[in-house]
Coordinates of C-alpha atoms and ligand atoms in Angstrom, one line a residue:
Chain A
M1 CA -2.0 -10.2 -45.1
G2 CA -3.9 -13.3 -44.4
K3 CA -3.7 -12.4 -40.6
R4 CA -5.1 -9.0 -40.9
F5 CA -8.0 -10.1 -42.9
W6 CA -10.3 -11.2 -40.1
P7 CA -9.6 -8.6 -37.4
W8 CA -10.4 -6.2 -40.2
L9 CA -13.5 -7.6 -41.5
W10 CA -14.9 -7.9 -37.9
F11 CA -13.9 -4.4 -37.3
L12 CA -15.7 -3.2 -40.3
L13 CA -18.8 -5.2 -39.7
G14 CA -18.7 -3.7 -36.2
A15 CA -18.2 0.2 -37.4
S16 CA -20.9 -0.4 -40.2
Y17 CA -23.2 -1.4 -37.8
F18 CA -22.8 2.0 -36.1
L19 CA -22.2 4.2 -39.0
V20 CA -24.5 3.1 -41.7
P21 CA -27.8 3.8 -39.4
L22 CA -26.0 7.2 -38.6
Y23 CA -25.1 7.8 -42.1
A24 CA -28.9 7.3 -43.3
T25 CA -29.9 9.3 -40.6
F26 CA -27.6 12.0 -42.0
D27 CA -28.7 11.6 -45.5
F28 CA -32.2 11.7 -44.8
S29 CA -32.0 14.6 -42.6
L30 CA -30.8 16.6 -45.7
R31 CA -33.6 16.0 -47.8
A32 CA -36.4 18.2 -46.4
R33 CA -37.0 19.9 -49.8
R34 CA -37.6 17.4 -52.7
G35 CA -34.6 17.3 -55.3
E36 CA -31.9 19.4 -53.4
L37 CA -29.9 18.4 -50.2
T38 CA -30.5 21.0 -47.8
F39 CA -29.6 22.1 -44.2
A40 CA -33.2 23.3 -43.9
A41 CA -34.0 21.0 -41.3
Y42 CA -30.9 21.8 -39.0
A43 CA -31.9 25.4 -39.4
N44 CA -35.4 24.7 -37.7
V45 CA -33.9 22.9 -35.1
L46 CA -31.2 25.5 -34.2
R47 CA -34.1 28.2 -34.4
D48 CA -36.3 26.5 -31.9
I49 CA -35.6 27.9 -28.6
K50 CA -37.1 24.9 -26.9
F51 CA -34.1 22.8 -28.4
V52 CA -31.6 25.2 -26.8
E53 CA -33.5 25.3 -23.5
S54 CA -33.9 21.5 -23.3
F55 CA -30.5 20.6 -24.1
S56 CA -28.8 22.9 -21.7
F57 CA -31.3 21.5 -19.1
S58 CA -30.1 18.0 -20.0
L59 CA -26.5 19.2 -19.8
Q60 CA -26.9 20.8 -16.2
T61 CA -28.7 17.6 -15.1
A62 CA -25.9 15.5 -16.5
L63 CA -23.4 17.4 -14.7
A64 CA -25.2 17.5 -11.3
T65 CA -25.5 13.7 -11.6
I66 CA -21.8 13.3 -12.3
V67 CA -20.8 15.5 -9.6
V68 CA -23.2 14.1 -6.9
S69 CA -22.7 10.3 -8.0
A70 CA -19.0 10.9 -7.4
L71 CA -19.5 12.3 -4.2
V72 CA -21.6 9.3 -3.2
I73 CA -19.6 6.8 -4.9
V74 CA -16.3 7.5 -4.4
P75 CA -16.2 7.5 -0.4
T76 CA -18.5 4.7 -0.5
A77 CA -16.0 2.6 -2.5
Y78 CA -12.9 3.5 -0.6
W79 CA -14.6 3.1 2.6
V80 CA -16.0 -0.6 1.9
Q81 CA -12.6 -1.3 0.5
L82 CA -10.6 0.0 3.1
R83 CA -12.5 -1.2 6.1
L84 CA -15.7 -3.4 5.3
P85 CA -13.9 -5.6 2.5
R86 CA -16.6 -8.3 3.2
L87 CA -19.3 -6.2 2.2
R88 CA -17.9 -5.3 -1.1
P89 CA -20.3 -8.1 -3.0
V90 CA -23.3 -6.8 -1.2
V91 CA -22.7 -3.5 -2.3
E92 CA -22.0 -4.5 -6.0
F93 CA -25.0 -6.0 -5.7
F94 CA -26.9 -2.7 -4.9
T95 CA -25.0 -0.8 -7.5
L96 CA -26.8 -3.1 -10.2
L97 CA -30.1 -2.7 -8.9
P98 CA -31.0 -0.4 -11.7
F99 CA -30.3 -3.1 -14.3
V100 CA -33.2 -5.0 -12.3
V101 CA -35.8 -2.2 -11.3
P102 CA -37.1 -0.6 -14.4
A103 CA -37.1 2.9 -14.7
V104 CA -40.8 3.3 -14.5
V105 CA -40.8 1.3 -11.1
L106 CA -38.1 3.6 -9.7
V107 CA -39.8 6.7 -10.5
F108 CA -43.3 5.8 -9.4
S109 CA -41.8 4.3 -5.9
L110 CA -39.8 7.5 -6.0
A111 CA -42.9 10.0 -6.5
R112 CA -44.9 7.7 -4.1
T113 CA -42.1 7.5 -1.4
Y114 CA -41.4 11.4 -1.5
S115 CA -45.2 12.7 -2.1
R116 CA -46.2 15.4 0.0
T117 CA -42.7 16.6 0.7
P118 CA -41.3 20.0 -0.8
L119 CA -39.6 17.4 -3.5
T120 CA -42.8 16.7 -5.4
D121 CA -44.6 19.9 -4.9
S122 CA -42.1 22.2 -6.9
R123 CA -40.0 22.6 -9.9
E124 CA -36.7 22.6 -8.0
G125 CA -38.1 19.7 -6.0
L126 CA -38.8 17.7 -9.3
W127 CA -35.3 18.7 -10.6
V128 CA -33.8 17.6 -7.4
L129 CA -35.8 14.1 -7.8
L130 CA -34.7 13.9 -11.2
V131 CA -30.8 13.8 -10.5
G132 CA -31.4 11.5 -7.5
S133 CA -33.0 9.0 -10.0
Y134 CA -30.0 9.8 -12.4
V135 CA -27.5 9.2 -9.8
V136 CA -29.0 5.9 -9.1
L137 CA -29.0 5.0 -12.6
S138 CA -25.2 5.9 -12.9
F139 CA -24.4 3.5 -9.7
P140 CA -23.3 0.3 -11.9
Y141 CA -21.2 2.4 -14.1
M142 CA -19.7 4.7 -11.3
Y143 CA -19.0 2.2 -8.7
R144 CA -17.5 -0.5 -11.4
A145 CA -15.1 2.3 -12.5
V146 CA -14.0 3.6 -9.3
D147 CA -13.7 0.4 -7.6
T148 CA -11.2 -0.7 -10.3
G149 CA -9.6 2.5 -10.1
L150 CA -9.0 2.0 -6.3
R151 CA -7.9 -1.4 -6.7
S152 CA -4.9 -0.2 -8.7
I153 CA -3.5 1.8 -6.0
N154 CA -2.5 0.7 -2.5
I155 CA -5.0 2.5 -0.5
H156 CA -4.1 0.9 2.8
D157 CA -0.8 2.1 2.8
L158 CA -1.6 5.4 1.0
T159 CA -4.3 6.0 3.7
E160 CA -2.1 5.1 6.6
A161 CA 1.1 7.4 5.2
A162 CA -1.3 10.3 4.9
Q163 CA -2.7 9.6 8.4
S164 CA 0.7 9.6 9.7
L165 CA 1.3 12.9 8.2
G166 CA -1.1 14.1 10.1
A167 CA -4.2 14.1 7.5
G168 CA -7.9 13.6 8.8
W169 CA -10.3 11.9 6.4
P170 CA -12.0 14.9 4.6
T171 CA -7.8 15.6 3.4
I172 CA -7.3 12.0 2.6
L173 CA -10.5 11.8 0.3
M174 CA -9.7 14.8 -1.3
R175 CA -5.9 15.0 -1.7
V176 CA -5.3 11.4 -2.1
I177 CA -7.9 9.3 -3.2
F178 CA -9.9 11.5 -5.6
P179 CA -7.1 12.8 -7.4
N180 CA -6.1 8.9 -7.9
V181 CA -9.1 7.8 -8.8
Y182 CA -10.1 10.6 -11.2
V183 CA -9.3 9.0 -14.4
S184 CA -11.3 6.1 -13.7
L185 CA -13.9 8.5 -12.5
L186 CA -13.9 10.2 -15.8
S187 CA -14.9 6.7 -17.6
G188 CA -17.8 6.4 -15.3
A189 CA -18.7 10.0 -15.9
F190 CA -18.9 9.5 -19.9
I191 CA -21.6 6.7 -19.7
T192 CA -23.4 8.6 -17.1
F193 CA -23.2 11.6 -19.5
A194 CA -24.7 10.0 -22.3
I195 CA -27.3 8.2 -20.6
V196 CA -28.8 11.2 -18.9
M197 CA -28.6 13.2 -22.3
G198 CA -30.7 10.8 -23.8
E199 CA -33.0 9.6 -21.1
F200 CA -36.5 10.0 -21.7
T201 CA -38.8 7.4 -19.4
I202 CA -38.3 9.3 -15.8
A203 CA -37.8 13.1 -17.1
A204 CA -41.3 12.6 -19.0
L205 CA -42.7 10.9 -15.8
L206 CA -41.5 13.6 -13.9
A207 CA -42.8 16.2 -16.2
Q208 CA -39.2 17.7 -16.6
P209 CA -38.3 19.9 -19.7
A210 CA -35.3 17.5 -20.8
F211 CA -33.8 16.7 -23.8
G212 CA -35.4 13.2 -24.0
P213 CA -38.8 14.2 -24.0
Y214 CA -38.1 17.1 -26.5
M215 CA -36.7 14.5 -29.0
N216 CA -40.0 12.5 -28.5
L217 CA -42.2 15.2 -29.2
L218 CA -40.3 16.5 -32.3
A219 CA -40.5 13.1 -33.5
S220 CA -44.4 12.8 -33.3
S221 CA -44.8 16.3 -34.9
K222 CA -42.2 16.7 -37.6
V223 CA -40.6 14.7 -40.5
Y224 CA -37.0 15.8 -41.4
E225 CA -36.5 17.7 -38.0
P226 CA -35.9 14.8 -35.6
S227 CA -33.1 13.3 -37.9
A228 CA -31.2 16.5 -37.7
L229 CA -31.7 16.8 -33.9
A230 CA -30.4 13.2 -33.7
I231 CA -27.3 14.1 -35.7
I232 CA -26.9 17.5 -33.6
S233 CA -27.3 16.0 -30.3
F234 CA -25.0 13.0 -31.3
G235 CA -22.6 15.8 -32.4
L236 CA -23.0 17.6 -29.3
T237 CA -22.8 15.0 -26.8
W238 CA -19.4 13.8 -28.4
A239 CA -18.0 17.3 -28.0
A240 CA -18.8 17.2 -24.3
I241 CA -17.4 13.9 -23.6
A242 CA -14.3 15.4 -25.6
A243 CA -14.4 18.4 -23.3
I244 CA -14.3 16.1 -20.3
Q245 CA -11.8 13.9 -21.6
W246 CA -9.6 17.0 -22.6
I247 CA -10.3 18.2 -18.7
G248 CA -8.9 15.1 -17.6
Q249 CA -5.9 14.5 -19.6
G250 CA -3.2 16.5 -17.5
T251 CA -4.4 14.0 -14.6
Q252 CA -4.2 10.9 -17.2
A253 CA -0.6 11.9 -18.4
R254 CA 0.8 12.0 -15.0
L255 CA -0.7 8.6 -13.7
V256 CA 0.4 6.2 -16.4
G257 CA 3.3 4.1 -15.9
P258 CA 4.2 1.7 -13.2
R259 CA 3.1 2.3 -9.8
Chain B
M1 CA 12.4 8.8 31.8
A2 CA 12.4 7.1 28.8
F3 CA 11.3 8.8 25.6
L4 CA 9.0 5.9 24.3
E5 CA 7.4 3.7 26.8
I6 CA 5.4 0.8 26.0
T7 CA 4.1 -0.8 28.9
G8 CA 2.2 -4.2 29.3
V9 CA 1.1 -4.0 25.6
R10 CA -1.2 -6.8 24.5
K11 CA -3.0 -7.2 21.3
S12 CA -5.4 -9.7 20.2
F13 CA -7.3 -10.2 16.9
G14 CA -10.4 -12.5 17.8
A15 CA -9.1 -15.3 19.7
S16 CA -5.6 -15.0 18.4
V17 CA -2.9 -13.2 20.3
A18 CA -0.6 -11.3 18.2
V19 CA 1.3 -9.5 20.8
E20 CA 1.7 -10.2 24.4
S21 CA 3.2 -8.7 27.7
F22 CA 5.2 -6.2 25.5
H23 CA 7.4 -3.9 27.7
L24 CA 10.1 -1.4 26.1
A25 CA 11.5 1.8 27.3
V26 CA 13.5 3.5 24.5
A27 CA 15.5 6.6 25.1
R28 CA 15.4 9.8 23.0
G29 CA 17.6 9.4 20.1
E30 CA 17.8 5.4 20.3
F31 CA 17.7 3.2 17.1
V32 CA 16.2 0.2 17.9
S33 CA 15.0 -2.8 15.9
F34 CA 12.3 -5.3 16.2
L35 CA 13.8 -8.6 14.9
G36 CA 11.8 -11.8 14.7
P37 CA 10.4 -14.3 12.4
S38 CA 7.5 -13.7 10.1
G39 CA 3.9 -13.4 12.2
C40 CA 5.9 -13.0 15.4
G41 CA 4.0 -9.5 16.0
K42 CA 6.5 -6.9 14.7
T43 CA 4.3 -4.8 12.5
T44 CA 1.3 -4.8 14.9
T45 CA 3.7 -3.5 17.6
L46 CA 4.6 -0.7 15.4
R47 CA 1.4 0.0 14.2
M48 CA 0.3 0.3 17.6
V49 CA 2.9 2.7 18.4
A50 CA 1.9 4.5 15.4
G51 CA -1.8 4.6 16.1
F52 CA -3.1 2.2 13.7
E53 CA -4.0 -0.6 15.8
K54 CA -5.3 -0.1 19.5
P55 CA -3.6 -2.2 22.0
T56 CA -6.4 -4.7 23.6
S57 CA -4.4 -3.8 27.0
G58 CA -1.4 -1.8 28.0
R59 CA -0.3 2.1 27.7
I60 CA 1.9 3.6 25.1
V61 CA 3.8 6.9 26.1
I62 CA 5.4 9.2 23.9
D63 CA 7.8 12.1 25.3
G64 CA 5.8 12.0 28.6
V65 CA 2.4 12.0 26.9
D66 CA 0.1 9.0 26.9
V67 CA -0.7 8.4 23.1
T68 CA -2.6 5.3 23.7
D69 CA -6.3 6.6 22.5
T70 CA -4.6 9.5 20.2
P71 CA -5.5 8.8 16.6
P72 CA -2.4 8.2 14.0
N73 CA -2.6 11.9 12.9
R74 CA -2.3 13.6 16.0
R75 CA 0.4 11.4 17.0
N76 CA 3.2 13.2 14.9
V77 CA 5.1 10.0 14.1
G78 CA 6.7 9.6 11.1
M79 CA 5.9 6.2 9.1
V80 CA 7.8 4.4 6.3
F81 CA 6.0 1.5 4.3
Q82 CA 8.1 -1.8 2.8
S83 CA 5.4 -0.8 -0.5
Y84 CA 6.9 3.0 -0.3
A85 CA 3.4 3.9 -0.3
L86 CA 4.2 7.5 -2.0
F87 CA 0.9 9.9 -3.7
P88 CA 1.3 8.7 -7.2
N89 CA -0.7 12.0 -8.2
M90 CA 2.0 14.0 -6.5
T91 CA 5.4 15.2 -7.4
V92 CA 8.2 14.5 -5.3
A93 CA 8.4 17.7 -3.5
D94 CA 4.8 17.6 -2.7
N95 CA 5.0 14.1 -1.4
I96 CA 7.5 15.6 1.0
G97 CA 5.7 18.6 1.8
F98 CA 2.5 17.0 2.1
G99 CA 2.6 16.9 5.9
L100 CA 3.8 20.5 6.5
K101 CA 1.0 21.4 4.0
V102 CA -1.7 19.5 6.0
A103 CA -0.2 21.2 9.0
R104 CA -1.0 24.6 6.8
R105 CA 2.8 25.9 7.3
P106 CA 3.4 28.9 5.1
A107 CA 4.5 28.1 1.7
G108 CA 8.1 29.4 1.9
E109 CA 8.5 27.5 4.6
I110 CA 7.4 24.4 2.8
Q111 CA 9.4 24.7 -0.1
E112 CA 12.8 25.4 2.3
R113 CA 12.2 22.3 4.2
V114 CA 11.6 20.0 0.9
T115 CA 14.8 21.5 -0.6
E116 CA 16.7 20.8 2.6
L117 CA 15.2 17.5 2.5
L118 CA 15.8 16.8 -1.1
R119 CA 19.7 17.5 -0.3
I120 CA 19.6 15.2 2.8
I121 CA 18.5 12.3 0.7
H122 CA 21.2 13.3 -1.8
M123 CA 18.2 14.0 -4.9
P124 CA 18.1 17.6 -5.3
E125 CA 17.3 17.5 -8.8
Y126 CA 14.3 15.0 -8.4
G127 CA 11.9 17.5 -6.9
R128 CA 9.5 17.8 -10.1
S129 CA 9.9 14.0 -10.7
Y130 CA 6.8 11.9 -10.2
P131 CA 6.9 8.6 -7.9
Y132 CA 6.6 6.0 -11.1
Q133 CA 9.7 7.9 -12.8
L134 CA 12.0 6.8 -9.8
S135 CA 13.5 3.4 -8.6
G136 CA 12.4 1.5 -5.9
G137 CA 15.4 2.9 -3.8
Q138 CA 14.6 6.4 -5.0
Q139 CA 11.1 6.3 -4.0
Q140 CA 12.0 4.7 -0.7
R141 CA 14.2 7.6 0.1
V142 CA 11.5 10.1 -0.7
A143 CA 9.4 8.1 1.4
L144 CA 12.0 8.6 4.2
A145 CA 12.4 12.6 3.5
R146 CA 8.6 12.7 3.5
A147 CA 8.2 11.1 6.8
L148 CA 10.9 13.0 8.3
A149 CA 9.8 16.5 6.8
I150 CA 7.3 16.7 9.7
Q151 CA 10.0 16.4 12.4
P152 CA 8.3 13.6 14.1
K153 CA 9.0 12.4 17.4
L154 CA 9.4 9.1 16.5
L155 CA 10.5 7.7 13.2
L156 CA 8.7 4.1 12.4
L157 CA 10.2 1.9 9.8
D158 CA 8.3 -1.4 8.4
E159 CA 10.9 -3.5 6.5
P160 CA 11.8 -0.4 4.4
L161 CA 14.2 -2.5 2.4
S162 CA 12.7 -5.9 1.6
A163 CA 11.4 -5.0 -1.7
L164 CA 15.1 -3.7 -2.7
D165 CA 17.7 -5.8 -4.3
A166 CA 20.8 -6.6 -2.2
K167 CA 23.1 -4.1 -3.0
I168 CA 20.7 -0.9 -2.9
R169 CA 19.8 -2.6 0.6
A170 CA 23.0 -2.5 1.8
S171 CA 23.6 1.2 0.7
L172 CA 20.3 2.4 1.7
R173 CA 20.8 0.7 5.4
Q174 CA 23.7 3.0 5.8
E175 CA 22.1 6.0 4.3
I176 CA 19.3 5.5 6.6
R177 CA 21.5 4.9 9.7
D178 CA 23.5 8.1 8.7
I179 CA 20.3 10.4 8.5
Q180 CA 19.1 9.0 11.6
R181 CA 22.3 9.9 13.4
Q182 CA 22.5 13.1 11.9
L183 CA 19.1 14.0 12.9
G184 CA 19.1 12.3 15.9
I185 CA 15.7 10.9 15.9
T186 CA 14.2 8.2 17.6
T187 CA 13.8 5.3 15.6
I188 CA 12.2 1.7 15.7
Y189 CA 13.0 -0.4 12.7
V190 CA 11.3 -3.8 11.9
T191 CA 13.0 -6.3 10.2
H192 CA 13.2 -10.0 9.7
D193 CA 16.8 -10.0 8.4
Q194 CA 19.2 -10.5 11.5
E195 CA 22.2 -8.7 9.9
E196 CA 20.0 -5.6 9.0
A197 CA 19.4 -5.1 12.6
M198 CA 22.8 -6.0 13.9
A199 CA 23.9 -3.1 11.5
L200 CA 21.7 -0.6 12.1
S201 CA 20.7 -0.9 15.9
D202 CA 21.8 0.4 19.1
R203 CA 19.6 -2.2 20.6
I204 CA 17.5 -4.9 19.2
V205 CA 14.3 -6.4 20.6
V206 CA 14.5 -10.4 19.7
M207 CA 10.6 -11.6 19.4
S208 CA 8.9 -14.5 18.9
R209 CA 5.3 -15.9 18.7
G210 CA 4.1 -12.4 20.0
R211 CA 6.5 -12.0 23.1
I212 CA 9.8 -10.5 23.6
E213 CA 12.8 -13.0 24.1
Q214 CA 15.6 -10.4 24.4
V215 CA 16.3 -6.7 24.4
G216 CA 20.0 -5.8 24.0
T217 CA 22.8 -4.4 21.9
P218 CA 23.8 -6.5 19.0
F219 CA 26.9 -7.4 20.8
E220 CA 24.8 -8.9 23.7
V221 CA 22.0 -10.5 21.4
Y222 CA 24.3 -12.1 19.5
N223 CA 27.2 -13.2 21.9
F224 CA 24.8 -13.8 25.4
P225 CA 21.7 -14.8 23.9
A226 CA 19.1 -15.4 26.7
T227 CA 17.1 -18.1 25.2
R228 CA 17.3 -21.1 23.0
F229 CA 15.2 -19.1 20.4
V230 CA 17.5 -16.2 20.3
A231 CA 20.6 -18.3 20.2
S232 CA 19.4 -20.3 16.9
F233 CA 17.3 -17.1 15.4
V234 CA 20.3 -14.6 15.4
G235 CA 23.1 -15.9 13.5
T236 CA 24.2 -19.6 12.9
L237 CA 24.6 -22.0 15.8
N238 CA 25.8 -25.5 16.5
V239 CA 23.7 -27.1 19.1
L240 CA 25.3 -30.4 20.6
Q241 CA 23.6 -32.6 22.6
A242 CA 25.2 -33.7 25.9
T243 CA 25.1 -35.2 29.1
V244 CA 26.4 -34.1 32.1
A245 CA 29.2 -35.8 33.6
D246 CA 30.5 -34.0 36.5
A247 CA 28.2 -30.9 37.3
A248 CA 30.6 -29.5 39.7
T249 CA 33.6 -28.9 37.4
G250 CA 31.2 -28.4 34.3
R251 CA 32.1 -31.6 32.8
L252 CA 30.0 -32.8 30.1
S253 CA 30.2 -35.7 27.6
V254 CA 29.5 -35.3 23.7
Q255 CA 29.0 -38.7 21.8
G256 CA 31.4 -40.3 24.5
Q257 CA 33.9 -37.3 24.0
E258 CA 34.5 -35.0 27.0
I259 CA 34.4 -31.5 27.1
R260 CA 34.4 -28.7 29.9
V261 CA 32.1 -25.7 30.0
A262 CA 33.3 -22.3 31.9
R263 CA 30.9 -22.4 34.7
P264 CA 29.9 -25.2 37.0
L265 CA 26.5 -26.8 36.5
P266 CA 24.9 -27.1 40.1
E267 CA 21.4 -27.1 38.7
H268 CA 22.0 -30.2 36.6
A269 CA 22.1 -33.9 38.1
P270 CA 24.9 -35.9 36.6
G271 CA 23.4 -37.7 33.7
A272 CA 21.1 -34.9 32.9
S273 CA 21.2 -34.2 29.1
V274 CA 21.6 -30.4 28.2
G275 CA 22.0 -28.5 24.7
V276 CA 25.7 -27.0 24.3
A277 CA 25.9 -24.0 21.7
I278 CA 28.8 -22.9 20.2
R279 CA 29.1 -20.5 17.2
P280 CA 31.0 -21.6 14.5
E281 CA 33.4 -18.7 14.2
L282 CA 34.5 -19.8 17.8
I283 CA 35.8 -23.2 16.9
S284 CA 39.2 -23.5 15.1
L285 CA 40.8 -26.4 13.1
D286 CA 44.1 -26.7 14.3
G287 CA 43.3 -29.5 17.0
Q288 CA 46.8 -29.7 18.6
A289 CA 47.4 -26.0 19.8
G290 CA 46.1 -24.8 23.6
H291 CA 46.3 -26.7 26.6
D292 CA 43.0 -25.6 28.1
A293 CA 40.9 -25.8 25.2
N294 CA 38.1 -28.4 24.4
R295 CA 38.8 -30.9 21.3
L296 CA 36.2 -33.0 19.7
S297 CA 37.2 -35.4 16.8
G298 CA 35.3 -36.3 13.6
T299 CA 35.4 -36.7 9.9
V300 CA 35.3 -33.9 7.5
A301 CA 31.7 -33.9 5.6
D302 CA 31.7 -30.8 3.6
V303 CA 33.9 -27.5 2.8
T304 CA 32.3 -24.5 1.3
F305 CA 34.5 -21.9 -0.2
L306 CA 32.7 -18.8 0.6
G307 CA 35.7 -16.2 0.0
P308 CA 36.9 -14.4 3.1
I309 CA 35.4 -17.2 5.0
V310 CA 35.6 -21.3 4.5
R311 CA 32.8 -23.3 6.4
V312 CA 33.7 -26.5 7.2
Q313 CA 30.9 -29.3 8.1
M314 CA 32.4 -32.0 10.7
H315 CA 30.6 -35.5 11.1
L316 CA 30.7 -36.2 14.8
S317 CA 28.7 -39.6 15.1
G318 CA 25.4 -38.1 13.9
D319 CA 25.8 -34.8 15.2
V320 CA 26.8 -32.0 12.4
L321 CA 29.6 -29.3 13.8
H322 CA 29.7 -26.0 11.6
I323 CA 32.9 -24.6 11.6
D324 CA 34.1 -20.9 10.1
I325 CA 37.6 -20.1 9.7
F326 CA 38.9 -17.1 7.7
N327 CA 40.4 -17.8 4.2
N328 CA 44.2 -18.0 4.3
P329 CA 46.0 -18.8 0.8
Q330 CA 48.7 -20.4 2.7
L331 CA 46.8 -23.2 4.3
R332 CA 45.0 -25.9 2.4
P333 CA 41.1 -26.6 3.6
P334 CA 40.7 -29.9 4.6
Q335 CA 39.3 -32.5 2.0
P336 CA 36.1 -34.1 2.7
G337 CA 36.2 -37.6 4.6
A338 CA 39.5 -36.7 6.1
P339 CA 39.7 -37.4 10.0
I340 CA 39.6 -33.9 12.0
T341 CA 40.0 -32.7 15.4
V342 CA 38.8 -29.4 16.2
R343 CA 39.2 -26.9 19.2
F344 CA 37.3 -24.3 21.0
A345 CA 37.5 -22.7 24.4
P346 CA 35.5 -23.7 27.4
D347 CA 33.8 -20.3 27.7
A348 CA 32.5 -20.5 24.0
C349 CA 30.2 -22.9 25.1
L350 CA 26.6 -21.9 26.2
V351 CA 24.6 -24.3 28.0
L352 CA 21.0 -24.1 27.0
D353 CA 18.9 -25.1 30.0
D354 CA 15.8 -26.0 27.9
A355 CA 17.7 -28.8 26.2
Ligands
ATP401 N1 -5.7 -7.2 11.2 C1 -5.5 -8.6 11.6 N2 -6.5 -9.3 11.8 C2 -6.2 -10.8 12.5 N3 -5.0 -10.7 12.6 C3 -4.1 -10.1 12.4 C4 -4.1 -8.6 11.9 N4 -3.0 -8.4 11.8 C5 -1.9 -9.2 12.3 N5 -2.4 -10.4 12.6 C6 -1.9 -11.6 13.2 O1 -1.0 -11.2 14.1 C7 -0.1 -12.0 14.1 C8 1.4 -11.1 13.9 O2 1.5 -10.2 12.6 P1 2.5 -9.4 12.1 O3 2.0 -8.6 11.2 O4 2.8 -8.2 13.6 O5 3.8 -10.1 12.2 P2 5.3 -9.7 11.8 O6 5.9 -10.2 12.5 O7 4.9 -8.1 11.2 O8 5.2 -10.7 10.4 P3 5.8 -10.4 9.2 O9 7.6 -10.4 9.3 O10 5.3 -11.4 8.1 O11 5.5 -9.2 8.6 C9 -0.1 -12.9 12.7 O12 -0.5 -14.2 13.3 C10 -1.1 -12.1 12.2 O13 -1.7 -13.4 11.5
MG402 MG1 5.2 -7.3 9.3

């Protein structure tokens, strides 16, 4: 009993740090009408076509970001570990740049660099730029996750075994490397997903109809709806993450155990 | 024309030379081992044959085709690693079928071949298992099957048994040899375990510091070592310091006692110092019998009972002589401290030139 006390205390303190504001937001969102608890605010949010549009826009953007980021990061981390191990600290440093360079700076330099290219004079072009920015934001999480995943398998011998069996680089990457870092990749993907769904600065500066700017707009014009929206987006994001987790589960079950 | 020909191969990493003047011709179906101490260049040579390293100079020809510049995935050479290197995300069957799938063979053929190989490695019921569910020995057998599935021209194994414990090592060793004979596949086997090399090989390549010391059958390498290194690396060996007493009749003096070797030593001046090598099992304890034999007297230093053999150490004024005799329940082993006279034939003595 005495032994259990402190861990539980810290756990409850930590949990309440997250749960109390969540509960408060929820409670507030139900008080759209004086004297009664109502889901009216929720109904208003869900009736708003802008909500559906911006949410699905961000959902697509997040998935695109994850795919592009994985396609960039996995081969890079693999090649660095296989052939350029001495460059590892350098690459790691570069992937950490989003922590150092503020998003505002990033988006202005991108806009400046790519101004007068098709990227900045069309809606689609700006979306590509948006995904590109988010890919950069995802680097610290994705690279670390993949790098750790690669370290847990013997990529040298696996690569050579595949080569001796006739496999070229694309086959090795798709059939051997990707499936074996899939689980680590997912953990990076969760964080990326959550970041992209709530991102405001870049989306707003590139004038994209994303979920972040929509929430912001709503917050400045309504009272109870923003709280309802916060709860909804919270639930949806978790549902999406659970879906990714569920898709990845088959692989996870296969890979546990000693190697 | 040999099946595998390695001609004048040299490999350096920056300033350090890993392999030098490597010449070897391997016949079709032959089982050749590379044997040598750690760092002597065995793996590097094997990796050059597999295509993972490019020789600094020299040529490698497999089945009449110069593959020196061919990438590893075009060489059709099967490789087995010390770490097994099975793909953790695939079942045993998918691991074995990987090479065939890469080669886009029809699914039916792949399945047939996988089933056949599972039978060859005595694991027919393991097709659906994942590597992590298997023991080390089973994993290595799957790795062997995977390498064989593509019907490679050559099978290369780099210390495949080093990660296994002694008992499995011995049985899997035999299994590898049986499968190799059955399929008649040309094989190169890297090991630093001389017993393994002798048990398996048609020929052994003994290497030291990046160079070949000797190439020969296990019998030749053990009984007629070409260099002092081979003599000392393969098996245990007594090396006695001797001085030449009479070169013409091959008489030598060992710590004041005279022995005779089987051949005259015209290349040595009287009084020159040479090394005399004798295998422990070629010495016997019954110093009385035999007319022609050499005799040396000393004191028993230690006796180790190893079951089938008894290892006796004899002190010979400073030198130590190891003697291996078969266990014999009728015979009491000698006691430490007792005086002893041992006997060995003149042709058991090998004069080492570079003494
Ligand atoms: N990639 C490399 N870069 C630099 N030096 C290397 C490399 N690979 C091998 N060497 C060097 O080449 C020499 C031979 O190495 P190799 O791995 O062939 O030895 P080995 O006979 O297989 O030894 P072991 O029994 O320990 O496996 C060693 O001195 C090693 O340090
Ligand atoms: Mg080695």
